[in-house]
mmCIF file of N, CA, C and O in Angstrom:
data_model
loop_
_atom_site.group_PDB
_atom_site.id
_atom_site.type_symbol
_atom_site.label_atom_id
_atom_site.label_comp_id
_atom_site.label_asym_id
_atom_site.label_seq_id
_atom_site.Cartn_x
_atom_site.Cartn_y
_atom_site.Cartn_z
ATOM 1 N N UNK A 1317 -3.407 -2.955 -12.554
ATOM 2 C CA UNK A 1317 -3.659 -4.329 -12.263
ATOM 3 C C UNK A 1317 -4.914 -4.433 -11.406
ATOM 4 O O UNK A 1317 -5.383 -3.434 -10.860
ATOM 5 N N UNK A 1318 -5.412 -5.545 -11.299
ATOM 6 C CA UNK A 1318 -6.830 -5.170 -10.973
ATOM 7 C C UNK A 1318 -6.576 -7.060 -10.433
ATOM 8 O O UNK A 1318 -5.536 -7.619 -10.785
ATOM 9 N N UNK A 1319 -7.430 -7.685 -9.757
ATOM 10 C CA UNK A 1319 -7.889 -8.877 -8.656
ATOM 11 C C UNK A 1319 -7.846 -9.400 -7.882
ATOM 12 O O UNK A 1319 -7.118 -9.161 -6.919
ATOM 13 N N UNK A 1320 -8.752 -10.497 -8.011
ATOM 14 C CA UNK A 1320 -9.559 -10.721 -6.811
ATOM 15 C C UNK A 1320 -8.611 -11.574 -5.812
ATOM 16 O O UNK A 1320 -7.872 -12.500 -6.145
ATOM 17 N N UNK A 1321 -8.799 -11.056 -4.528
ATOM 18 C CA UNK A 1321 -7.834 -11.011 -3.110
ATOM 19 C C UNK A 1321 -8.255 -11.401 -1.875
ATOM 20 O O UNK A 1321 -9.244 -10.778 -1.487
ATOM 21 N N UNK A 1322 -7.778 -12.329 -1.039
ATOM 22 C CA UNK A 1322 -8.550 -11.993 0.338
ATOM 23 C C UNK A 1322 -7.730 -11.582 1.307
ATOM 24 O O UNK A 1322 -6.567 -11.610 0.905
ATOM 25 N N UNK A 1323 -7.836 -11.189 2.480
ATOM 26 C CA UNK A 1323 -7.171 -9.920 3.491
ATOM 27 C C UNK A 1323 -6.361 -11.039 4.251
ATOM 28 O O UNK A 1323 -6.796 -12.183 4.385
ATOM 29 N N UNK A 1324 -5.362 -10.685 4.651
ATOM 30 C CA UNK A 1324 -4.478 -11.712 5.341
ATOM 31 C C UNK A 1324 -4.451 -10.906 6.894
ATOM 32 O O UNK A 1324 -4.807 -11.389 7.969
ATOM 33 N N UNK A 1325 -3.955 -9.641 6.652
ATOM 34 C CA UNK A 1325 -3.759 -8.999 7.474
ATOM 35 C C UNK A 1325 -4.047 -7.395 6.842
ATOM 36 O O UNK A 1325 -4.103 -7.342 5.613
ATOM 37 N N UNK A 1326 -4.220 -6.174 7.551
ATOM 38 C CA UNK A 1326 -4.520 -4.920 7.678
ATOM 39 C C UNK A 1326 -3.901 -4.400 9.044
ATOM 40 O O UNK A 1326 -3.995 -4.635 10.249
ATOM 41 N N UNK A 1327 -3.273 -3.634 8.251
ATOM 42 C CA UNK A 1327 -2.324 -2.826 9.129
ATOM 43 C C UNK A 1327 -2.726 -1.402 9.907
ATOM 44 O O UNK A 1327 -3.203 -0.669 9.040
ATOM 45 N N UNK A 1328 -2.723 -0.881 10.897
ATOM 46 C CA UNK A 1328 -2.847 0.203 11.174
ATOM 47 C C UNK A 1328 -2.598 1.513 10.568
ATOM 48 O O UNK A 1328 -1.402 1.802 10.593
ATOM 49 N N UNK A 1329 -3.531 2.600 9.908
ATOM 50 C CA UNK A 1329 -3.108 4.172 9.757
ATOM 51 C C UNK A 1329 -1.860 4.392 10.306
ATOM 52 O O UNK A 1329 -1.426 3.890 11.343
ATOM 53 N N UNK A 1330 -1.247 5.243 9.490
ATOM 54 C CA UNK A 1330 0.454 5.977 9.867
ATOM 55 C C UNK A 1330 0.311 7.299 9.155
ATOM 56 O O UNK A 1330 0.033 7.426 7.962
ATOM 57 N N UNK A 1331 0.493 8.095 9.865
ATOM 58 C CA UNK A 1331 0.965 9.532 9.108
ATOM 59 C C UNK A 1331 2.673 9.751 9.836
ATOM 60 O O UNK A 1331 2.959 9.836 11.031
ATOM 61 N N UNK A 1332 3.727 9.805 8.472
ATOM 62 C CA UNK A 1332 4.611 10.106 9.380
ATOM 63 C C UNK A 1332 5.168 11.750 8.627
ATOM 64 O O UNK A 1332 4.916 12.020 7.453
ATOM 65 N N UNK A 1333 5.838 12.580 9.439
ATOM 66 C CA UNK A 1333 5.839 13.799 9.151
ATOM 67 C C UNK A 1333 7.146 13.658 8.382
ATOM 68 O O UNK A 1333 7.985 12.809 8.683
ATOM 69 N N UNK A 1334 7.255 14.314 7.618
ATOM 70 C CA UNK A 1334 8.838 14.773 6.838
ATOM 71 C C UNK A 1334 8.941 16.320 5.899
ATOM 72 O O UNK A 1334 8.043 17.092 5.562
ATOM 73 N N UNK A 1335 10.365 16.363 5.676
ATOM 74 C CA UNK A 1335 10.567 17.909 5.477
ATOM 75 C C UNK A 1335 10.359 17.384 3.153
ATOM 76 O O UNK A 1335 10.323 16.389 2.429
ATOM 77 N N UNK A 1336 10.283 19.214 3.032
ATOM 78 C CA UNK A 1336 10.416 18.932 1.576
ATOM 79 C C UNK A 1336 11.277 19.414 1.267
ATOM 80 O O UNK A 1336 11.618 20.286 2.066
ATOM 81 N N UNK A 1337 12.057 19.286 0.223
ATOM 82 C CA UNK A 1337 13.220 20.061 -0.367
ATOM 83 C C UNK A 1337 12.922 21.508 -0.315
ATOM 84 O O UNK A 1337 13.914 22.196 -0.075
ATOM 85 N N UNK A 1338 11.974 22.054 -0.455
ATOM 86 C CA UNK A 1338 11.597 23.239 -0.007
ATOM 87 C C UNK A 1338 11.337 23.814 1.461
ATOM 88 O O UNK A 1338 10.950 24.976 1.583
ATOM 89 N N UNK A 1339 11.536 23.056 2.500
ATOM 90 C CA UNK A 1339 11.972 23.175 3.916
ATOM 91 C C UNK A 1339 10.178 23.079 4.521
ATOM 92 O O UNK A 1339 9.881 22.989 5.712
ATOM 93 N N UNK A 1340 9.382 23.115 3.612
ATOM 94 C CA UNK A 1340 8.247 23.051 4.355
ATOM 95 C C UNK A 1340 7.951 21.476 4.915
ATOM 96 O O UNK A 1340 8.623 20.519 4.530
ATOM 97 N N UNK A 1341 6.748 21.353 5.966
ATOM 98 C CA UNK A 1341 6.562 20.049 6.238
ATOM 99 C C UNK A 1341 5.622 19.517 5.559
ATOM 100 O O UNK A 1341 4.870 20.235 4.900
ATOM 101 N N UNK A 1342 5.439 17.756 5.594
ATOM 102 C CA UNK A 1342 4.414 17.454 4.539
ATOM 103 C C UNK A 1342 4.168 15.888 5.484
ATOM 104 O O UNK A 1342 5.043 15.414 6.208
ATOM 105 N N UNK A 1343 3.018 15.365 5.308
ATOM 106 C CA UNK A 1343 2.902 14.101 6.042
ATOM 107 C C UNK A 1343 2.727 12.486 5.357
ATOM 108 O O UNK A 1343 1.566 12.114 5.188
ATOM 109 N N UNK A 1344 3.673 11.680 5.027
ATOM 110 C CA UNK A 1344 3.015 10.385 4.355
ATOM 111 C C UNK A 1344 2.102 9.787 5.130
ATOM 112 O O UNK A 1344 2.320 9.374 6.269
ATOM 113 N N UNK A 1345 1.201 9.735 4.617
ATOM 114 C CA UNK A 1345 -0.032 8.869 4.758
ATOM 115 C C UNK A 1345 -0.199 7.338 4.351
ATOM 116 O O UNK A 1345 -0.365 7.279 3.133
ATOM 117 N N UNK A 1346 -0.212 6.249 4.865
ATOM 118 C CA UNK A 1346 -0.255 5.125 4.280
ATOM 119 C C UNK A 1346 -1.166 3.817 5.192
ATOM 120 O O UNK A 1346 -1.668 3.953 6.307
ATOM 121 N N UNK A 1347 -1.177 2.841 4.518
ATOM 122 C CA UNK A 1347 -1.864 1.738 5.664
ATOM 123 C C UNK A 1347 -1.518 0.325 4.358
ATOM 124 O O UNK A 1347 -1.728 0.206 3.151
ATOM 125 N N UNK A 1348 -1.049 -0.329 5.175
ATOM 126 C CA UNK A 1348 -0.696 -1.943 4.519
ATOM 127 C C UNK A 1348 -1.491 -2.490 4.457
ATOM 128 O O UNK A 1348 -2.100 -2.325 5.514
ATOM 129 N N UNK A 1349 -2.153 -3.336 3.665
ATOM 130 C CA UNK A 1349 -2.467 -4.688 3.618
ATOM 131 C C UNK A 1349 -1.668 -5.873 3.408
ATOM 132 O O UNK A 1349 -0.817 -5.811 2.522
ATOM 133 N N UNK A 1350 -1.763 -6.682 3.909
ATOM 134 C CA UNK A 1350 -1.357 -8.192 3.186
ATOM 135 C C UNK A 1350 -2.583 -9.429 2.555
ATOM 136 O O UNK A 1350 -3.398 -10.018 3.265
ATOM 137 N N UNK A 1351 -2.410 -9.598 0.995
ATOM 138 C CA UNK A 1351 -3.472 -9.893 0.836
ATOM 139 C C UNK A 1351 -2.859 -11.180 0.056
ATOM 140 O O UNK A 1351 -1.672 -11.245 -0.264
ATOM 141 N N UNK A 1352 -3.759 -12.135 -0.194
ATOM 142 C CA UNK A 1352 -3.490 -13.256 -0.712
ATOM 143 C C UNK A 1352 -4.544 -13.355 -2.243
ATOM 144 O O UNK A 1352 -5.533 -12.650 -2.441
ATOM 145 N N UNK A 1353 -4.119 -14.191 -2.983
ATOM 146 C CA UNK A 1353 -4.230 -14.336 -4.201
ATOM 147 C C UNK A 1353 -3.838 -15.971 -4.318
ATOM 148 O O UNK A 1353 -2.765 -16.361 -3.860
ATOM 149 N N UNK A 1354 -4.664 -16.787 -4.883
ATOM 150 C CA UNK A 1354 -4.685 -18.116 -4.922
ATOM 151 C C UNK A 1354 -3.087 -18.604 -4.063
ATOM 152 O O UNK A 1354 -3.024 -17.798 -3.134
ATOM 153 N N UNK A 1355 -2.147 -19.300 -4.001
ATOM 154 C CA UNK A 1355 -0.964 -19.245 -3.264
ATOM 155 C C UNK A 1355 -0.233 -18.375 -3.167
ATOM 156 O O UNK A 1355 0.817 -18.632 -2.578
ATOM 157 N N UNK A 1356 -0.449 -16.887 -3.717
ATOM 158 C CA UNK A 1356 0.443 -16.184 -3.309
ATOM 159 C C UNK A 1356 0.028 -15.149 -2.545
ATOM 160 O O UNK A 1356 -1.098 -14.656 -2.487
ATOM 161 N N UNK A 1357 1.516 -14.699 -1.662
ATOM 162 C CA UNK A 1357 1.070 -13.442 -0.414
ATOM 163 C C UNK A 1357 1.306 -12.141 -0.972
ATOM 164 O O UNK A 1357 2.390 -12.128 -1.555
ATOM 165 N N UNK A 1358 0.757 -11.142 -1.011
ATOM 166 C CA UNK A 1358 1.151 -9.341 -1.459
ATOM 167 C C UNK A 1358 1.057 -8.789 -0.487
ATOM 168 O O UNK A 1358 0.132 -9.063 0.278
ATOM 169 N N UNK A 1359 2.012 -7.795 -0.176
ATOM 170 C CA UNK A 1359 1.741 -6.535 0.696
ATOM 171 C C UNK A 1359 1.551 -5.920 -0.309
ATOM 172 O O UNK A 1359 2.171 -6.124 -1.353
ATOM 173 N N UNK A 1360 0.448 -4.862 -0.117
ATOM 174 C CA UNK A 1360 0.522 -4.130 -0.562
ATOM 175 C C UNK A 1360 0.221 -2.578 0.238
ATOM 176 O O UNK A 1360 0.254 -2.603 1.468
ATOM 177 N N UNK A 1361 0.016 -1.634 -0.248
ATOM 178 C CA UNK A 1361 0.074 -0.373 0.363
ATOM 179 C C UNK A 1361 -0.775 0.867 -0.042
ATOM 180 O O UNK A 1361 -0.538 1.158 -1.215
ATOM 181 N N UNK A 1362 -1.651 1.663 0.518
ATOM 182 C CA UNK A 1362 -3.049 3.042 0.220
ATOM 183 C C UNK A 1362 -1.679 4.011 0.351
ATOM 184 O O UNK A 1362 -1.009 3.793 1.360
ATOM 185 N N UNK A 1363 -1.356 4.707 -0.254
ATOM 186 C CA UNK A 1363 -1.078 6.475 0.343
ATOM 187 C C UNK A 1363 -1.953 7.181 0.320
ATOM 188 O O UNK A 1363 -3.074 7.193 -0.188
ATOM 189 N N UNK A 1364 -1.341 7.840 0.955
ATOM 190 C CA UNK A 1364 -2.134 9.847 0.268
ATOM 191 C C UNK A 1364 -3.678 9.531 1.265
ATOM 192 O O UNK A 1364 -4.081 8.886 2.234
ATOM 193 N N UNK A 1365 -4.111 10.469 0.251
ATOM 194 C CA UNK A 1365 -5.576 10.678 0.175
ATOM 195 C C UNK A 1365 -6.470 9.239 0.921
ATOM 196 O O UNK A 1365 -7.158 9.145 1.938
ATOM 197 N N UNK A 1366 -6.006 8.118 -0.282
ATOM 198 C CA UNK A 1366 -6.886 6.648 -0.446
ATOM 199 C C UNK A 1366 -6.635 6.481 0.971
ATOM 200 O O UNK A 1366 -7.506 6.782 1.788
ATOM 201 N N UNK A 1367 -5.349 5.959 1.371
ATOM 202 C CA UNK A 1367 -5.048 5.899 2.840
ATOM 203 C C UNK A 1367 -5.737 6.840 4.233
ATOM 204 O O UNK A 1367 -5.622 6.245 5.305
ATOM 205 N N UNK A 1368 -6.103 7.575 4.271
ATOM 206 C CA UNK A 1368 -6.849 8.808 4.948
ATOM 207 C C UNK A 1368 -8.166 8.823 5.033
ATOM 208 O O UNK A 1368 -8.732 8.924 6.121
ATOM 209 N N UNK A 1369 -8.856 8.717 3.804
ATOM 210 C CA UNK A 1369 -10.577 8.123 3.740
ATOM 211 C C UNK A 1369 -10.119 6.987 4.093
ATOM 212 O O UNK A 1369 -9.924 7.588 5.149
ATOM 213 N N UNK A 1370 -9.561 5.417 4.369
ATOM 214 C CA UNK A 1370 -10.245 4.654 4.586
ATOM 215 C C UNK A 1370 -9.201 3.817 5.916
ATOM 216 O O UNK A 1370 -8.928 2.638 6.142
ATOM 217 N N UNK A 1371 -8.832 5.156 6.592
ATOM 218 C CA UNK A 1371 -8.071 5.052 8.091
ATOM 219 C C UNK A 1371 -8.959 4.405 8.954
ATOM 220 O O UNK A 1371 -8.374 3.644 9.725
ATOM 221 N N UNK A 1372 -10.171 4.446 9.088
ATOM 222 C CA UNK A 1372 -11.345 3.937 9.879
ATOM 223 C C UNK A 1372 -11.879 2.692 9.194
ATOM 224 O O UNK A 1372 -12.608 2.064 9.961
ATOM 225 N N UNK A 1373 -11.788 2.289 8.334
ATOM 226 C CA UNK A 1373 -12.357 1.351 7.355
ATOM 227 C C UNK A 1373 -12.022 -0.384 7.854
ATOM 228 O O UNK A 1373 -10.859 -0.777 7.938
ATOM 229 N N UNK A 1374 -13.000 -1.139 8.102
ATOM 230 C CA UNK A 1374 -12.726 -2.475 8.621
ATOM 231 C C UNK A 1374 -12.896 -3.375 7.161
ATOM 232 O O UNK A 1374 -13.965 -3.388 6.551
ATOM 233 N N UNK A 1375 -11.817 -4.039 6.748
ATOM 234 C CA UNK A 1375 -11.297 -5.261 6.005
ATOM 235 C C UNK A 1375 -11.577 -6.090 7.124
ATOM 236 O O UNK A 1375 -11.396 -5.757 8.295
ATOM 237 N N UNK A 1376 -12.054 -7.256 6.702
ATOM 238 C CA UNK A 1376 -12.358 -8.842 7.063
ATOM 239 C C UNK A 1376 -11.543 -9.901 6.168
ATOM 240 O O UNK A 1376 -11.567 -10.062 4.948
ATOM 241 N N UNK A 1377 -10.900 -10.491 7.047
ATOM 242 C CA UNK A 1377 -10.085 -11.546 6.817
ATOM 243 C C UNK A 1377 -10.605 -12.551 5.944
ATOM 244 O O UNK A 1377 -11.834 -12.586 6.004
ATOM 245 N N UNK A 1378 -9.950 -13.641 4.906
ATOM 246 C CA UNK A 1378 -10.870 -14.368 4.545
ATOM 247 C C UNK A 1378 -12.417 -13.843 3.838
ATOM 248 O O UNK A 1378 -13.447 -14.495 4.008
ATOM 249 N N UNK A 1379 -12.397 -13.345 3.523
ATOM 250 C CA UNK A 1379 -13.604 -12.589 2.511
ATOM 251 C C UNK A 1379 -13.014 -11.596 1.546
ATOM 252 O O UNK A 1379 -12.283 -10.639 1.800
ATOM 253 N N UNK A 1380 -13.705 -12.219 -0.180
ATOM 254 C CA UNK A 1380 -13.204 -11.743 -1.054
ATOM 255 C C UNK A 1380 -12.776 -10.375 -1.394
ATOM 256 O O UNK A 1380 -13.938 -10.021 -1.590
ATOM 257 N N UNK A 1381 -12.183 -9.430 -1.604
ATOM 258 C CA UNK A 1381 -12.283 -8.371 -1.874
ATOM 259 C C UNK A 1381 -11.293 -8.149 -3.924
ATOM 260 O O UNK A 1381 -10.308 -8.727 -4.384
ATOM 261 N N UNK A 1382 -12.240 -7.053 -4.548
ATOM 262 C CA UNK A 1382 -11.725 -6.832 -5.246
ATOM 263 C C UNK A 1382 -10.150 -5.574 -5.157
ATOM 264 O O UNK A 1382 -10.337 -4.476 -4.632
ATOM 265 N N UNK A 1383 -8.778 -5.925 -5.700
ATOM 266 C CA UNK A 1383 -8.065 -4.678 -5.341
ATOM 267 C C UNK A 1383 -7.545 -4.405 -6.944
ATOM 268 O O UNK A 1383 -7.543 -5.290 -7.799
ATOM 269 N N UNK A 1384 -7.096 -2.973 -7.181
ATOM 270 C CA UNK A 1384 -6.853 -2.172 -7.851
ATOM 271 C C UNK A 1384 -5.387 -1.570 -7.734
ATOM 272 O O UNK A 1384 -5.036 -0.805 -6.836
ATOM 273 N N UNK A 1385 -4.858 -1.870 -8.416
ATOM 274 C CA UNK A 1385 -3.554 -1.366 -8.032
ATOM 275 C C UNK A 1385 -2.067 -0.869 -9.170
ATOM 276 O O UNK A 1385 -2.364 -0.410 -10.272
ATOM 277 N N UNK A 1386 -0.656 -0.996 -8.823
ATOM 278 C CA UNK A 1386 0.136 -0.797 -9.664
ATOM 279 C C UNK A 1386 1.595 -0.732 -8.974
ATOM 280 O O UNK A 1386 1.962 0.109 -8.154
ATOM 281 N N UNK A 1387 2.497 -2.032 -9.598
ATOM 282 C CA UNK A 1387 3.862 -2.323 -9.542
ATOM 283 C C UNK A 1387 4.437 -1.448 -9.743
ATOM 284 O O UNK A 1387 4.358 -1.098 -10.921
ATOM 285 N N UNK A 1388 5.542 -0.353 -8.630
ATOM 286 C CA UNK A 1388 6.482 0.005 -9.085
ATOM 287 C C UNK A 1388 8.295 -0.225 -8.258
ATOM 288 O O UNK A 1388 8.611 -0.255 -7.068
ATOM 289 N N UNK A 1389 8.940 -0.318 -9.220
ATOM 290 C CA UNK A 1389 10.191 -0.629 -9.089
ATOM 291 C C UNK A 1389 11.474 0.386 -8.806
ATOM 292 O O UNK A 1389 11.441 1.540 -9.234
ATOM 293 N N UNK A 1390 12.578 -0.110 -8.075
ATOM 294 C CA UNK A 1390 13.335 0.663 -7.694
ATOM 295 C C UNK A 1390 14.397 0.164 -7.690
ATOM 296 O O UNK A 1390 14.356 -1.016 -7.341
ATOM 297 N N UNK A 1391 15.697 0.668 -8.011
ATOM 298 C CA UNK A 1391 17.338 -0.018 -7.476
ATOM 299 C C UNK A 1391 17.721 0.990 -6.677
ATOM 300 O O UNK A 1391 17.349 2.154 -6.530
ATOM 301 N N UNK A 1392 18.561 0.289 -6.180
ATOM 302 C CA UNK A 1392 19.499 1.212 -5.002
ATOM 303 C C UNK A 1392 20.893 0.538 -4.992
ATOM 304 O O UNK A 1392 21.266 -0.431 -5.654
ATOM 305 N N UNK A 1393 21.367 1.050 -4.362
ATOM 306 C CA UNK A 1393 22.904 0.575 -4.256
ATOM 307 C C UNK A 1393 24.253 1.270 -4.662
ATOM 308 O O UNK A 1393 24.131 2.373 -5.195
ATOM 309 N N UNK A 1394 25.536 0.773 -4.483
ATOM 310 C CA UNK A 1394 26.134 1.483 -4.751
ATOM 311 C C UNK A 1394 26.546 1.631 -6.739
ATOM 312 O O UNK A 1394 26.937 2.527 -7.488
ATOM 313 N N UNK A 1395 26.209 0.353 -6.855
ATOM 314 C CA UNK A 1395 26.392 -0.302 -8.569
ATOM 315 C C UNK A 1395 24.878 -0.206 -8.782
ATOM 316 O O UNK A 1395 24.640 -1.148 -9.538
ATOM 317 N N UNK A 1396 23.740 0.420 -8.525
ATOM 318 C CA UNK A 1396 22.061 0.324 -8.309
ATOM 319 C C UNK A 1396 21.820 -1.590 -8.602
ATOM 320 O O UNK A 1396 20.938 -2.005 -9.354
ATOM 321 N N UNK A 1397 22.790 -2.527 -7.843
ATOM 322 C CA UNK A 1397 22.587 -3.871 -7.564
ATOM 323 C C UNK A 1397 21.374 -4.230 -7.015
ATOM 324 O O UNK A 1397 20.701 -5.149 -7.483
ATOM 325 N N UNK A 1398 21.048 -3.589 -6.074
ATOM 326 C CA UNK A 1398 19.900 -3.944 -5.212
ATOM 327 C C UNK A 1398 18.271 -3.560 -5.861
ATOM 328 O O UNK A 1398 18.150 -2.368 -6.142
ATOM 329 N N UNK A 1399 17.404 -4.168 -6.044
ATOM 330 C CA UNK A 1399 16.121 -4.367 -6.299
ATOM 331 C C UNK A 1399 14.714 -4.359 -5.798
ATOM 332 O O UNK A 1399 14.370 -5.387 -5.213
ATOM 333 N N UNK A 1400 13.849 -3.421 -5.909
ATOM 334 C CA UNK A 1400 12.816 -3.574 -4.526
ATOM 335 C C UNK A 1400 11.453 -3.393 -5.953
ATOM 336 O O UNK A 1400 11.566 -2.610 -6.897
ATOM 337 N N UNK A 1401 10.279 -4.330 -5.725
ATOM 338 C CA UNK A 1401 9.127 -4.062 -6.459
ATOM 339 C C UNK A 1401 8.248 -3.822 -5.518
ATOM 340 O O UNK A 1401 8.182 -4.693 -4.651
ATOM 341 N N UNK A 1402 7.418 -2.745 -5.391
ATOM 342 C CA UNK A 1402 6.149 -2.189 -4.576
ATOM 343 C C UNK A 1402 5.008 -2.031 -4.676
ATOM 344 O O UNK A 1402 4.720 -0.921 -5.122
ATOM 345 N N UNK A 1403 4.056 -2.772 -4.416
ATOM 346 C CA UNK A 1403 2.414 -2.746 -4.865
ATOM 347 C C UNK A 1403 2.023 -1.396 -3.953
ATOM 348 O O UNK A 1403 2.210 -1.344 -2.737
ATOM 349 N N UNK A 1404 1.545 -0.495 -4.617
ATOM 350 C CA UNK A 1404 0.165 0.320 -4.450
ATOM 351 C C UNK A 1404 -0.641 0.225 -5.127
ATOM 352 O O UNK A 1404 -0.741 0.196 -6.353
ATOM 353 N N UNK A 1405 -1.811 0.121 -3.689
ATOM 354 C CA UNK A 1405 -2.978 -0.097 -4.144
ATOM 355 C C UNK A 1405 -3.777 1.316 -4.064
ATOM 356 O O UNK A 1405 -3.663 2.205 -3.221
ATOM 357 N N UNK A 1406 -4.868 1.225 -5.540
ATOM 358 C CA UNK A 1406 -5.351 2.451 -6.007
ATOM 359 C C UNK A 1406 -6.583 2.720 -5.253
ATOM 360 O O UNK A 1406 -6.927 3.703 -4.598
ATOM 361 N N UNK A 1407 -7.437 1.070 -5.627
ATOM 362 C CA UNK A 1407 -8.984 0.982 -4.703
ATOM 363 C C UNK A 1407 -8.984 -0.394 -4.283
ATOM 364 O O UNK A 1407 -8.181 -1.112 -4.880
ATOM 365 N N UNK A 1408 -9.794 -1.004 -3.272
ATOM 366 C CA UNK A 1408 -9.808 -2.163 -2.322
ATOM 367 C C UNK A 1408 -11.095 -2.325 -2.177
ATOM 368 O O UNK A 1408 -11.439 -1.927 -1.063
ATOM 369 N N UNK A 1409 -12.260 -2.869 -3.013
ATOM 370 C CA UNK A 1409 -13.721 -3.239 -2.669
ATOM 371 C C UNK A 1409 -14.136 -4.528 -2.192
ATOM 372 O O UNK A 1409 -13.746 -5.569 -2.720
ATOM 373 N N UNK A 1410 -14.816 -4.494 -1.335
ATOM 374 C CA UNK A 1410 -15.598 -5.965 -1.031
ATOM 375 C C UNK A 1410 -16.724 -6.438 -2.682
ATOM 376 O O UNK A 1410 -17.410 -5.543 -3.176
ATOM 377 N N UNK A 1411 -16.730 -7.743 -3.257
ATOM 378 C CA UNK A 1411 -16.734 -8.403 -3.942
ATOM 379 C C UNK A 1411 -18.468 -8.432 -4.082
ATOM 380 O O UNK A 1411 -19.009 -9.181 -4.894
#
């Protein structure tokens, strides 16, 4: 999915540490945005890598940016009742 967005909010760098099924350690990397799209609000979310190059990176509020991204979905529950859809974003350019 791919357009055009402006920055609502930008969230602070997070690395948080966790184990792997293989007992070694490994770190998620991430940073939020909240971005708007004609009336509507998205969080969306960098991991990894994307998140890490652009830990230092200043977004401006209100100024267009192009974003790049991709919906994915999840159930949980005990009947998998419960429903969660998650934007990651791939790339985030100024316009």
């Amino acid at each position: 999915m791919e357009n055009l967005v402006t920055i609502v909010e930008v969230g602070a760098y997070s690395e948080r540490q966790y184990q792997k099924q293989d007992g070694s350690t490994e770190y998620f990397k991430s940073r939020g945005v909240v971005m708007k799209r004609g009336g509507d609000v998205v969080y969306g979310e960098m991991t990894g890598e994307l998140a890490s190059k652009n830990r230092d990176t200043q977004y401006y509020q209100n100024q267009p940016y192009i974003v790049k991204g991709f919906w994915k979905h999840r159930t949980w529950g005990e009947n998998n009742d419960r429903h969660e859809n998650a934007f990651y974003i791939t790339d985030l350019q100024t316009l």
